Coordinates of C-alpha atoms in Angstrom, one line a residue:
M1 CA 8.0 -27.1 5.0
N2 CA 10.5 -28.1 2.6
P3 CA 12.8 -25.3 2.7
A4 CA 15.7 -27.9 -0.6
R5 CA 11.9 -27.8 -3.5
I6 CA 13.1 -24.2 -3.6
D7 CA 15.0 -24.3 -6.4
E8 CA 13.2 -26.6 -8.7
E9 CA 10.2 -24.2 -7.3
F10 CA 11.0 -20.6 -9.2
P11 CA 8.4 -20.7 -11.9
A12 CA 11.4 -18.6 -14.0
P13 CA 13.5 -20.5 -17.1
S14 CA 16.9 -18.7 -15.2
Y15 CA 17.6 -16.9 -12.6
R16 CA 18.4 -13.1 -13.6
G17 CA 21.1 -11.2 -11.0
A18 CA 20.8 -12.4 -7.8
Q19 CA 18.5 -14.6 -7.6
E20 CA 20.2 -17.9 -7.6
G21 CA 21.7 -16.9 -4.3
A22 CA 19.0 -15.4 -2.5
L23 CA 16.9 -19.2 -3.5
R24 CA 20.0 -19.7 -1.5
D25 CA 20.1 -18.1 1.3
I26 CA 16.8 -18.6 2.3
R27 CA 16.9 -21.7 2.4
A28 CA 19.7 -21.8 4.3
A29 CA 18.1 -19.5 6.9
F30 CA 14.7 -21.9 6.1
E31 CA 16.7 -24.8 7.5
A32 CA 18.1 -23.2 10.0
G33 CA 14.5 -23.5 12.1
N34 CA 13.8 -19.7 11.7
D35 CA 10.3 -19.1 11.6
V36 CA 10.3 -16.3 9.4
V37 CA 12.6 -15.2 7.6
L38 CA 12.5 -10.8 6.4
V39 CA 13.9 -11.2 2.6
R40 CA 15.6 -7.3 2.0
A41 CA 15.5 -7.4 -1.5
P42 CA 15.8 -4.6 -4.3
T43 CA 13.3 -3.0 -6.1
G44 CA 13.2 -4.8 -10.0
S45 CA 15.5 -7.9 -8.6
G46 CA 12.3 -11.0 -8.8
K47 CA 10.5 -10.3 -5.7
S48 CA 7.9 -12.0 -6.8
L49 CA 9.2 -15.3 -8.6
L50 CA 11.3 -15.5 -4.8
A51 CA 8.1 -15.4 -2.9
R52 CA 6.5 -17.9 -6.7
A53 CA 9.2 -20.2 -4.8
I54 CA 8.5 -20.2 -1.1
A55 CA 5.6 -20.0 -1.5
G56 CA 5.8 -23.9 -3.5
C57 CA 8.4 -25.0 -0.3
A58 CA 4.4 -26.0 1.8
R59 CA 3.7 -29.4 3.1
R60 CA 2.1 -30.7 0.3
P61 CA -1.4 -33.2 0.6
G62 CA 1.2 -36.7 1.6
E63 CA 3.5 -35.3 3.7
A64 CA 1.1 -33.9 5.8
R65 CA -0.3 -35.7 8.6
P66 CA -3.9 -35.3 9.0
E67 CA -4.6 -32.2 11.6
E68 CA -0.8 -30.8 9.8
P69 CA -1.7 -27.6 8.0
I70 CA -0.7 -28.0 4.9
G71 CA -0.3 -25.4 1.1
A72 CA 0.1 -21.6 1.4
Y73 CA -1.2 -18.2 1.3
Y74 CA 0.5 -15.7 -0.9
T75 CA -0.3 -12.5 -0.3
T76 CA 0.4 -7.6 -0.5
P77 CA -0.9 -5.0 1.0
Q78 CA -0.3 -3.6 -2.6
V79 CA -4.5 -4.3 -5.3
S80 CA -1.7 -3.5 -8.0
Q81 CA 0.9 -5.5 -7.1
L82 CA -2.0 -8.6 -7.0
D83 CA -2.8 -7.7 -10.5
D84 CA 0.7 -8.2 -11.6
V85 CA 1.0 -12.2 -10.5
A86 CA -2.5 -12.0 -11.6
G87 CA -1.1 -11.2 -14.9
D88 CA 2.1 -12.9 -15.3
D89 CA 2.9 -16.2 -16.3
L90 CA 4.8 -17.7 -14.3
L91 CA 2.9 -16.8 -11.8
S92 CA 0.0 -19.1 -13.4
D93 CA -0.7 -21.1 -10.8
L94 CA -1.3 -19.2 -8.1
A95 CA -5.9 -18.7 -7.2
V96 CA -6.6 -15.4 -7.1
I97 CA -9.7 -14.3 -5.0
R98 CA -10.7 -10.8 -4.1
G99 CA -13.6 -9.1 -1.3
K100 CA -16.8 -10.1 -3.3
G101 CA -17.8 -6.3 -4.2
N102 CA -15.5 -6.9 -6.7
Y103 CA -17.3 -9.5 -8.3
S104 CA -20.6 -9.6 -9.7
C105 CA -23.8 -11.9 -10.3
I106 CA -24.7 -13.3 -12.4
L107 CA -28.5 -13.5 -12.2
P108 CA -31.4 -11.9 -14.6
G109 CA -31.4 -8.7 -14.0
E110 CA -29.0 -8.5 -11.6
T111 CA -25.5 -7.8 -13.1
T112 CA -24.6 -4.4 -12.1
T113 CA -25.3 -5.6 -8.8
P114 CA -21.7 -6.6 -7.0
V115 CA -21.9 -10.6 -5.0
D116 CA -21.7 -8.2 -1.9
R117 CA -25.2 -7.3 -2.2
A118 CA -27.1 -9.5 -4.0
P119 CA -29.9 -11.1 -3.5
C120 CA -27.3 -14.5 -2.0
A121 CA -27.5 -11.2 0.7
R122 CA -30.3 -9.4 0.9
E123 CA -33.5 -12.4 0.6
R124 CA -32.9 -15.0 3.6
G125 CA -32.9 -19.3 3.0
F126 CA -32.3 -17.6 -0.9
D127 CA -30.9 -20.6 -2.9
C128 CA -29.3 -18.8 -6.1
P129 CA -29.5 -20.7 -8.9
V130 CA -26.7 -20.7 -10.5
R131 CA -24.6 -20.3 -7.9
H132 CA -21.9 -22.8 -9.5
R133 CA -21.3 -20.9 -11.7
C134 CA -20.3 -17.9 -9.4
P135 CA -18.0 -16.0 -10.7
Y136 CA -16.8 -14.6 -6.7
F137 CA -17.7 -18.1 -4.8
A138 CA -16.1 -19.7 -8.0
D139 CA -12.7 -17.8 -7.7
R140 CA -13.0 -18.5 -4.1
D141 CA -13.7 -22.4 -3.9
V142 CA -10.6 -23.2 -6.0
A143 CA -8.2 -20.6 -3.7
A144 CA -9.4 -22.5 -1.2
N145 CA -8.6 -26.4 -2.9
R146 CA -5.3 -25.0 -4.3
P147 CA -2.1 -25.6 -2.9
I148 CA -1.2 -22.0 -3.3
A149 CA -4.6 -18.9 -2.3
A150 CA -3.5 -15.3 -3.8
M151 CA -5.2 -12.4 -1.8
T152 CA -4.7 -8.3 -0.6
L153 CA -3.5 -8.4 2.7
A154 CA -6.6 -6.6 3.7
Y155 CA -9.6 -9.5 2.2
F156 CA -6.2 -12.4 4.0
M157 CA -6.9 -10.6 7.5
Q158 CA -10.7 -9.8 5.9
M159 CA -10.4 -13.7 6.9
A160 CA -9.4 -14.4 10.0
G161 CA -11.2 -17.4 11.7
S162 CA -13.0 -18.6 8.5
E163 CA -13.4 -22.3 7.8
V164 CA -12.9 -21.4 4.0
F165 CA -9.4 -20.0 4.1
G166 CA -8.0 -21.4 7.4
Q167 CA -4.7 -22.3 8.5
R168 CA -1.7 -23.0 6.4
N169 CA 1.8 -24.7 5.8
V170 CA 3.6 -21.1 4.6
V171 CA 2.5 -17.8 4.4
V172 CA 4.3 -15.0 2.6
I173 CA 4.1 -11.3 2.6
D174 CA 5.2 -8.9 -0.6
E175 CA 5.4 -5.4 0.1
A176 CA 5.5 -6.2 3.5
H177 CA 7.8 -3.3 5.0
G178 CA 5.3 -1.8 6.5
L179 CA 3.0 -4.9 8.7
A180 CA 2.5 -3.2 11.9
E181 CA 1.4 0.4 9.9
W182 CA -1.2 -1.4 7.8
A183 CA -2.8 -3.6 11.6
E184 CA -3.2 0.0 12.7
M185 CA -5.3 1.4 9.9
Y186 CA -7.4 -1.6 9.4
A187 CA -7.9 -1.8 13.3
T188 CA -8.7 2.0 13.2
I189 CA -12.7 3.0 14.4
E190 CA -13.8 5.7 12.4
L191 CA -17.8 6.9 14.4
G192 CA -18.6 9.2 11.9
P193 CA -22.6 9.9 10.3
D194 CA -21.2 8.5 7.7
T195 CA -19.9 5.6 9.4
V196 CA -22.6 4.6 11.8
P197 CA -25.6 3.5 10.8
M198 CA -26.8 4.3 13.7
W199 CA -25.4 7.7 14.9
E200 CA -28.5 9.8 15.2
A201 CA -29.5 7.4 17.5
K202 CA -25.6 7.6 19.7
P203 CA -24.3 10.5 18.4
A204 CA -20.8 10.7 20.3
P205 CA -20.0 12.5 23.2
A206 CA -17.2 14.7 24.2
V207 CA -14.5 12.0 24.3
S208 CA -10.8 13.0 25.6
D209 CA -9.0 10.1 27.0
T210 CA -9.6 5.6 26.1
E211 CA -11.6 5.1 29.5
D212 CA -14.1 7.8 27.8
A213 CA -13.2 5.8 24.2
I214 CA -14.3 2.4 26.3
R215 CA -17.5 3.4 27.5
Y216 CA -19.2 5.1 23.9
A217 CA -18.2 2.3 22.2
E218 CA -19.5 -0.2 24.4
G219 CA -23.1 2.1 24.5
L220 CA -22.5 2.3 20.4
K221 CA -22.1 -2.0 20.6
T222 CA -25.4 -2.6 22.4
V223 CA -26.9 -0.3 19.9
C224 CA -25.8 -1.1 16.7
S225 CA -26.2 -5.2 18.2
R226 CA -30.4 -3.9 18.9
R227 CA -30.1 -2.8 15.0
Q228 CA -28.4 -5.9 13.5
T229 CA -31.0 -8.0 15.4
E230 CA -34.1 -6.4 13.6
L231 CA -32.6 -6.7 10.0
R232 CA -31.6 -9.6 10.2
G233 CA -35.0 -11.2 11.3
K234 CA -36.2 -9.8 8.0
E235 CA -37.4 -12.6 5.2
E236 CA -35.8 -10.3 2.4
L237 CA -33.5 -6.8 2.7
T238 CA -32.8 -3.4 0.5
P239 CA -29.9 -3.4 -1.3
E240 CA -28.6 -0.4 0.7
E241 CA -30.4 -2.7 4.2
A242 CA -27.8 -5.3 3.0
G243 CA -24.9 -3.2 3.4
E244 CA -26.3 -1.7 6.6
R245 CA -26.2 -4.6 7.9
D246 CA -23.2 -5.4 7.0
R247 CA -21.6 -2.5 8.5
L248 CA -23.5 -3.3 11.9
A249 CA -21.2 -6.6 12.1
E250 CA -18.5 -4.5 11.4
L251 CA -18.9 -1.9 13.8
V252 CA -20.4 -4.9 16.5
R253 CA -17.1 -7.6 15.7
E254 CA -14.5 -4.0 15.7
L255 CA -15.8 -2.9 19.1
G256 CA -15.8 -6.0 20.5
W257 CA -12.1 -6.1 19.9
F258 CA -11.7 -2.6 20.6
V259 CA -13.9 -2.9 24.4
E260 CA -11.7 -6.9 25.1
D261 CA -8.2 -4.8 24.4
A262 CA -8.7 -1.9 26.0
R263 CA -9.6 -3.7 28.8
D264 CA -7.0 -6.5 29.5
P265 CA -4.0 -5.2 31.2
E266 CA -2.1 -8.0 28.8
S267 CA -2.2 -6.6 26.4
A268 CA 1.4 -5.0 24.2
T269 CA -1.5 -2.7 22.2
T270 CA -1.8 1.1 23.6
W271 CA -4.7 3.2 22.1
V272 CA -4.6 6.7 21.0
V273 CA -8.4 8.3 20.4
D274 CA -8.9 11.9 17.9
Q275 CA -12.0 14.5 17.9
P276 CA -10.6 17.5 17.7
D277 CA -14.6 19.2 17.0
G278 CA -15.4 17.7 20.5
E279 CA -18.4 16.4 21.6
G280 CA -21.1 15.2 19.0
S281 CA -18.4 15.3 16.4
R282 CA -16.8 12.6 14.6
V283 CA -14.3 9.5 17.2
V284 CA -11.1 8.0 15.8
I285 CA -9.9 5.2 18.0
K286 CA -6.3 4.4 16.9
P287 CA -3.6 1.7 18.0
M288 CA -0.2 1.4 18.7
D289 CA 1.6 -1.5 17.8
P290 CA -1.2 -4.2 17.6
E291 CA 0.7 -7.1 18.2
R292 CA -2.5 -8.5 19.5
Y293 CA -4.2 -8.3 16.3
L294 CA -1.4 -9.2 14.1
R295 CA -0.9 -12.1 15.5
Y296 CA -4.8 -13.8 15.3
T297 CA -5.6 -11.1 11.8
I298 CA -1.4 -12.8 11.0
W299 CA 0.7 -15.4 13.0
D300 CA -2.1 -18.0 13.9
R301 CA -3.0 -17.9 10.2
G302 CA 0.7 -19.8 9.0
Q303 CA 3.0 -21.6 10.4
K304 CA 6.2 -20.2 8.6
F305 CA 6.7 -17.2 6.9
A306 CA 8.3 -15.8 5.0
L307 CA 8.5 -11.1 5.4
L308 CA 10.0 -9.6 1.6
S309 CA 9.8 -6.2 0.9
A310 CA 13.2 -3.3 -1.0
T311 CA 12.8 -1.2 2.7
I312 CA 12.7 -3.2 5.7
L313 CA 15.2 -1.5 7.1
D314 CA 16.1 -2.7 11.1
K315 CA 15.0 -6.2 11.8
E316 CA 14.8 -5.2 15.5
A317 CA 12.6 -2.3 14.9
F318 CA 10.0 -4.0 12.5
C319 CA 10.5 -8.1 15.4
R320 CA 9.5 -5.2 18.3
S321 CA 6.3 -3.8 16.1
S322 CA 4.3 -6.3 14.6
G323 CA 5.2 -8.1 17.5
L324 CA 7.5 -11.6 16.5
D325 CA 10.5 -12.6 18.5
P326 CA 13.6 -11.6 16.9
A327 CA 15.3 -14.8 17.5
R328 CA 13.0 -16.5 15.6
V329 CA 13.4 -14.4 12.6
A330 CA 16.1 -14.4 9.7
L331 CA 17.5 -12.1 7.5
V332 CA 18.2 -12.6 4.0
D333 CA 20.1 -9.5 2.0
V334 CA 19.9 -9.7 -1.5
A335 CA 22.3 -8.3 -3.5
H336 CA 21.6 -4.9 -5.8
T337 CA 22.7 -5.9 -10.0
F338 CA 21.9 -2.5 -11.1
P339 CA 24.1 -0.9 -11.7
V340 CA 24.2 2.8 -9.4
E341 CA 25.6 5.2 -12.4
N342 CA 22.5 3.9 -13.8
R343 CA 20.2 5.1 -11.1
P344 CA 21.4 8.2 -10.2
L345 CA 20.5 11.0 -7.5
Y346 CA 20.3 15.0 -8.5
D347 CA 19.9 17.4 -6.2
V348 CA 17.7 19.7 -6.4
A349 CA 16.7 21.3 -3.8
Q350 CA 14.9 25.3 -3.7
G351 CA 14.7 25.5 -0.1
K352 CA 12.4 23.3 2.4
M353 CA 8.8 22.2 2.2
T354 CA 8.1 22.3 5.4
Y355 CA 4.4 24.1 5.9
D356 CA 6.2 27.2 7.1
H357 CA 8.4 27.6 4.4
R358 CA 6.5 26.4 1.4
D359 CA 5.2 29.2 0.5
E360 CA 8.6 30.5 -0.6
T361 CA 10.3 26.9 -1.5
L362 CA 7.2 25.6 -3.3
P363 CA 7.5 28.8 -5.8
R364 CA 10.8 27.7 -6.3
I365 CA 10.0 24.3 -7.4
A366 CA 7.1 24.4 -9.4
R367 CA 10.2 27.2 -11.4
L368 CA 12.5 23.6 -11.2
I369 CA 10.5 20.7 -13.5
V370 CA 9.7 23.6 -16.3
R371 CA 13.6 23.2 -16.2
L372 CA 13.2 19.4 -15.7
M373 CA 10.9 20.3 -19.4
R374 CA 13.0 21.4 -20.6
R375 CA 16.3 19.1 -19.7
H376 CA 13.4 15.8 -20.4
P377 CA 11.9 17.2 -23.8
D378 CA 11.1 13.8 -24.5
E379 CA 10.9 12.1 -21.8
K380 CA 8.2 11.4 -19.4
G381 CA 8.9 12.7 -15.9
L382 CA 6.8 11.6 -12.8
I383 CA 6.6 14.1 -9.7
H384 CA 5.7 13.1 -6.4
A385 CA 3.7 16.0 -4.5
H386 CA 3.3 14.4 -1.6
S387 CA -0.5 15.7 -0.9
Y388 CA -3.6 16.7 -3.1
A389 CA -3.2 20.7 -1.4
I390 CA 0.5 20.3 -2.9
A391 CA -0.7 18.6 -6.0
E392 CA -3.3 21.7 -6.8
R393 CA -0.6 24.4 -6.4
L394 CA 2.1 23.1 -8.7
V395 CA -0.2 22.0 -11.7
A396 CA -2.2 25.5 -10.8
R397 CA 1.5 27.2 -10.7
L398 CA 2.4 25.0 -13.9
S399 CA -0.9 25.9 -15.9
E400 CA 0.5 29.9 -14.9
F401 CA 3.9 28.5 -17.2
G402 CA 2.4 27.7 -20.4
V403 CA 3.8 24.5 -19.8
A404 CA 0.2 22.7 -19.4
D405 CA -0.2 21.2 -22.6
R406 CA 2.2 19.0 -20.9
V407 CA 0.9 18.7 -17.9
R408 CA -1.6 15.9 -16.2
T409 CA -2.8 15.3 -13.1
H410 CA -5.5 12.8 -11.2
D411 CA -8.2 13.9 -8.2
R412 CA -9.5 11.4 -5.4
A413 CA -11.9 9.6 -7.6
N414 CA -9.6 8.6 -11.0
R415 CA -6.2 8.0 -9.6
D416 CA -6.6 5.0 -11.2
A417 CA -7.7 5.5 -15.0
A418 CA -5.6 8.9 -15.3
L419 CA -1.6 7.2 -14.3
D420 CA -3.5 3.7 -17.3
S421 CA -4.2 6.9 -19.5
W422 CA -0.5 8.3 -19.1
K423 CA 1.1 5.9 -18.6
R424 CA -0.7 4.5 -22.0
S425 CA -0.1 7.6 -23.7
D426 CA 3.3 8.7 -25.4
G427 CA 5.1 11.8 -26.3
A428 CA 6.4 13.1 -22.3
D429 CA 4.1 13.9 -20.5
V430 CA 4.4 14.8 -16.9
F431 CA 2.1 13.6 -14.6
V432 CA 1.7 14.9 -10.5
A433 CA 0.9 12.5 -8.7
V434 CA 0.3 11.7 -4.8
K435 CA 1.2 8.2 -2.4
M436 CA 2.3 6.7 -5.5
E437 CA 5.5 6.3 -4.1
E438 CA 5.1 2.1 -3.8
A439 CA 3.4 0.1 -6.0
L440 CA 4.1 2.1 -9.3
D441 CA 6.1 -0.6 -12.5
L442 CA 7.9 2.5 -14.2
K443 CA 9.9 0.5 -17.0
G444 CA 11.8 1.8 -19.2
D445 CA 9.9 4.4 -21.4
L446 CA 7.9 4.9 -19.1
C447 CA 9.3 7.0 -17.4
R448 CA 12.5 8.2 -17.6
W449 CA 13.0 10.8 -15.1
Q450 CA 10.7 11.8 -11.3
V451 CA 11.2 14.4 -8.9
L452 CA 10.7 14.5 -5.6
C453 CA 8.9 17.5 -3.2
K454 CA 9.1 17.1 0.1
A455 CA 10.7 15.0 2.4
P456 CA 7.9 12.1 3.3
Y457 CA 7.8 12.8 7.3
P458 CA 4.8 11.5 9.1
N459 CA 2.3 14.0 9.8
T460 CA 2.9 14.9 13.4
R461 CA -0.9 15.7 13.6
D462 CA -1.7 12.3 13.6
S463 CA -1.7 11.2 17.4
R464 CA -0.4 8.0 17.1
V465 CA 2.3 10.4 15.3
A466 CA 2.6 12.6 18.5
R467 CA 2.0 10.0 21.1
R468 CA 5.7 8.6 19.2
L469 CA 7.2 11.1 19.1
E470 CA 6.9 12.0 22.5
D471 CA 8.0 8.8 23.6
G472 CA 11.3 9.8 22.0
Q473 CA 10.5 7.5 19.4
W474 CA 12.4 9.6 16.5
A475 CA 15.0 7.0 14.9
W476 CA 11.5 5.4 14.7
Y477 CA 9.8 8.9 12.4
Y478 CA 13.0 9.2 10.6
R479 CA 13.3 5.3 8.9
A480 CA 9.0 5.7 7.9
A481 CA 10.9 8.8 6.1
L482 CA 13.4 7.3 4.4
R483 CA 12.0 3.9 3.4
T484 CA 9.6 5.6 1.8
V485 CA 11.9 8.4 -0.2
I486 CA 14.0 4.2 -0.6
Q487 CA 10.4 3.3 -2.4
A488 CA 10.1 6.3 -4.3
C489 CA 13.6 6.4 -5.8
G490 CA 12.9 2.5 -7.0
R491 CA 9.9 3.6 -9.7
V492 CA 11.8 4.9 -12.5
V493 CA 14.4 1.4 -12.3
R494 CA 13.1 -1.6 -13.2
A495 CA 15.7 -3.7 -14.8
P496 CA 19.5 -3.7 -14.4
D497 CA 19.9 -2.7 -18.2
D498 CA 16.1 0.2 -17.8
H499 CA 18.1 4.0 -16.2
G500 CA 16.5 6.9 -14.2
A501 CA 17.0 10.3 -12.5
T502 CA 16.0 10.9 -9.6
Y503 CA 15.7 14.7 -8.5
L504 CA 15.3 15.5 -4.2
A505 CA 14.1 19.4 -4.6
D506 CA 13.0 19.2 -1.4
S507 CA 16.1 20.3 1.4
S508 CA 15.4 18.4 4.1
L509 CA 15.1 15.4 1.9
L510 CA 19.3 16.5 2.5
D511 CA 18.7 15.4 6.3
L512 CA 16.7 12.9 6.0
F513 CA 19.9 11.0 4.3
E514 CA 22.5 12.3 7.1
R515 CA 19.9 11.9 9.8
A516 CA 19.2 7.7 8.6
R517 CA 22.6 7.5 7.4
G518 CA 22.7 4.2 9.8
D519 CA 19.0 3.1 8.7
M520 CA 20.3 3.0 4.7
P521 CA 20.8 -0.5 2.3
D522 CA 24.2 -0.4 1.1
W523 CA 22.6 -0.5 -2.4
F524 CA 20.8 3.6 -2.0
A525 CA 24.1 4.0 0.2
A526 CA 25.9 4.3 -2.6
Q527 CA 23.5 6.3 -4.4
V528 CA 23.2 8.8 -1.7
D529 CA 27.1 8.7 -2.5
R530 CA 27.9 10.0 -5.9
M531 CA 24.7 12.7 -6.3
T532 CA 25.5 15.1 -7.2
E533 CA 24.1 18.8 -8.4
P534 CA 22.8 19.2 -12.4
D535 CA 24.0 21.2 -14.5
L536 CA 19.4 22.7 -15.8
P537 CA 19.0 24.7 -19.2
A538 CA 17.8 27.5 -18.1
F539 CA 13.6 28.6 -16.9
D540 CA 12.2 29.3 -20.4
P541 CA 8.5 27.5 -21.1
G542 CA 8.2 27.9 -24.5
A543 CA 11.1 24.8 -25.1
A544 CA 9.8 23.1 -22.3
L545 CA 7.3 21.6 -24.0
G546 CA 9.4 19.0 -26.2
G547 CA 9.5 17.4 -29.1
G548 CA 12.7 19.1 -29.3
G549 CA 16.5 18.9 -28.2
G550 CA 15.9 21.1 -24.9
D551 CA 17.9 23.9 -25.9
G552 CA 14.5 25.9 -27.1
S553 CA 13.8 25.2 -30.9
S554 CA 10.9 22.8 -31.0
S555 CA 7.5 24.2 -31.3
R556 CA 4.1 24.4 -29.3
R557 CA 2.6 21.2 -29.6
R558 CA -0.7 20.7 -30.9
P559 CA -3.2 21.0 -27.8
R560 CA -4.7 17.9 -26.7
P561 CA -7.8 17.0 -24.3
R562 CA -6.5 17.6 -20.4
S563 CA -8.8 15.5 -18.9
L564 CA -10.9 11.6 -19.4
D565 CA -13.5 14.2 -19.2
D566 CA -13.2 16.4 -22.0
H567 CA -11.5 13.2 -24.1
P568 CA -13.8 10.7 -26.2
L569 CA -12.2 7.5 -25.0
S570 CA -13.8 8.8 -22.0
D571 CA -16.7 6.7 -21.6
V572 CA -14.0 4.0 -23.0
W573 CA -11.0 4.6 -19.8
R574 CA -13.9 4.7 -16.9

């Protein structure tokens, strides 16, 4: 790696904000001999441009001995972040590759078939006459041979051990704050009728601990391997059989990994097992702090690493959870250049949104949203509902209040389409969203205000969370919630001249700020210190429908279709 190139590799014609100083500090951190540099850069600071500059410092062919790796990887856990990179002219030299399922076969009669179910995946020895034009293999070959290959973190991890995407000199991971949690999610094994093709042949017994899970995993692996061998022996498979074969291969690999790691006395990973419904029901095997998994899928894939995020809140804790030696890791803080007055926080707490208090608090929050709609009659708003159950109840209440014309929402199946439709729309609609606290760019008039309905604490019913709390890891618990809040606050202010308000409706958020104060970046602490209680207009659903000055004098807007299904362009949007 040659950090001295970092300035010339910066892809924009000029710097903005604190980018020039950030590049100087990143260069110094690598030149000091650190293997890993954590870059804590606030939302909107241009992390993708910093990432490209770092990747451009990777060793080049003329600078390397034959055995030395060259080039760089850019990866991110967020599909939307990769989409943004692919559409950014300043990042056009990043070769983007996606998983096979994102590409369609180009053979006659197969143009609606994903590449992972195409004839080349179904027929033994199939000689594709158009392989040189296959969209997947074309993108893969380009990415394999370009200096910087860009992909999602899921695909990057999946390619561990691949000859095509072997070790490179530099690995840059954007939105890296949840790296350990993403690894835990990817390494989790779900065993049930919908995930195990051989479930009927080998249903789960009662599994109460890791030893029970190991015994079941060993037996299930044997059964799956037999079926896998049978499918591999066929000359031609149906698309369904090809899918079964691939799932079995994945399952055999996952089960083998679990058994090996759980039996290894040197492994730092702790495994927990869930089977709430007992014998014959779904079993979920989860790793905690999967250091070995991260080493194989990430740390062995490069020599130098840059991890970027606005919310790497505690260096020591991040290193501990990710299997890194803090002595070889540097933290670079990038200053926030957005005026604090442009990103205000408002205390509008209506009570606690814990399960025991929700029935009392949620109706108050619904009334609050109506008052905020009246305060922002001509501006789009985003409601972070935290869960689909909360979202459904909020939307129902808002409909009862008569403001449904200004409210949109989504479900699990149409979230991306519904979000895109809302962003493209004119007017001042309010979007009730679930799990959209990250990787969402709502610059300018795309959104001017948002509401956090619930403190986003990790679910204590999750066995990993419960285990950590049993071990007294309360600092982790508060830090995880704070990280999500900070990410959410960054959705609506994306540039120094942008502005947007964030309203805190759950009183537990205020408690969180007190408990996690020591983990706050200075720039976010400044927001918290300026937090005030706003003067809100009275509850008046008629005035909340917008189109006027918020004084109740506006007329009701013409009703319009409320979902993709009943819109005349629904077939285009799908």
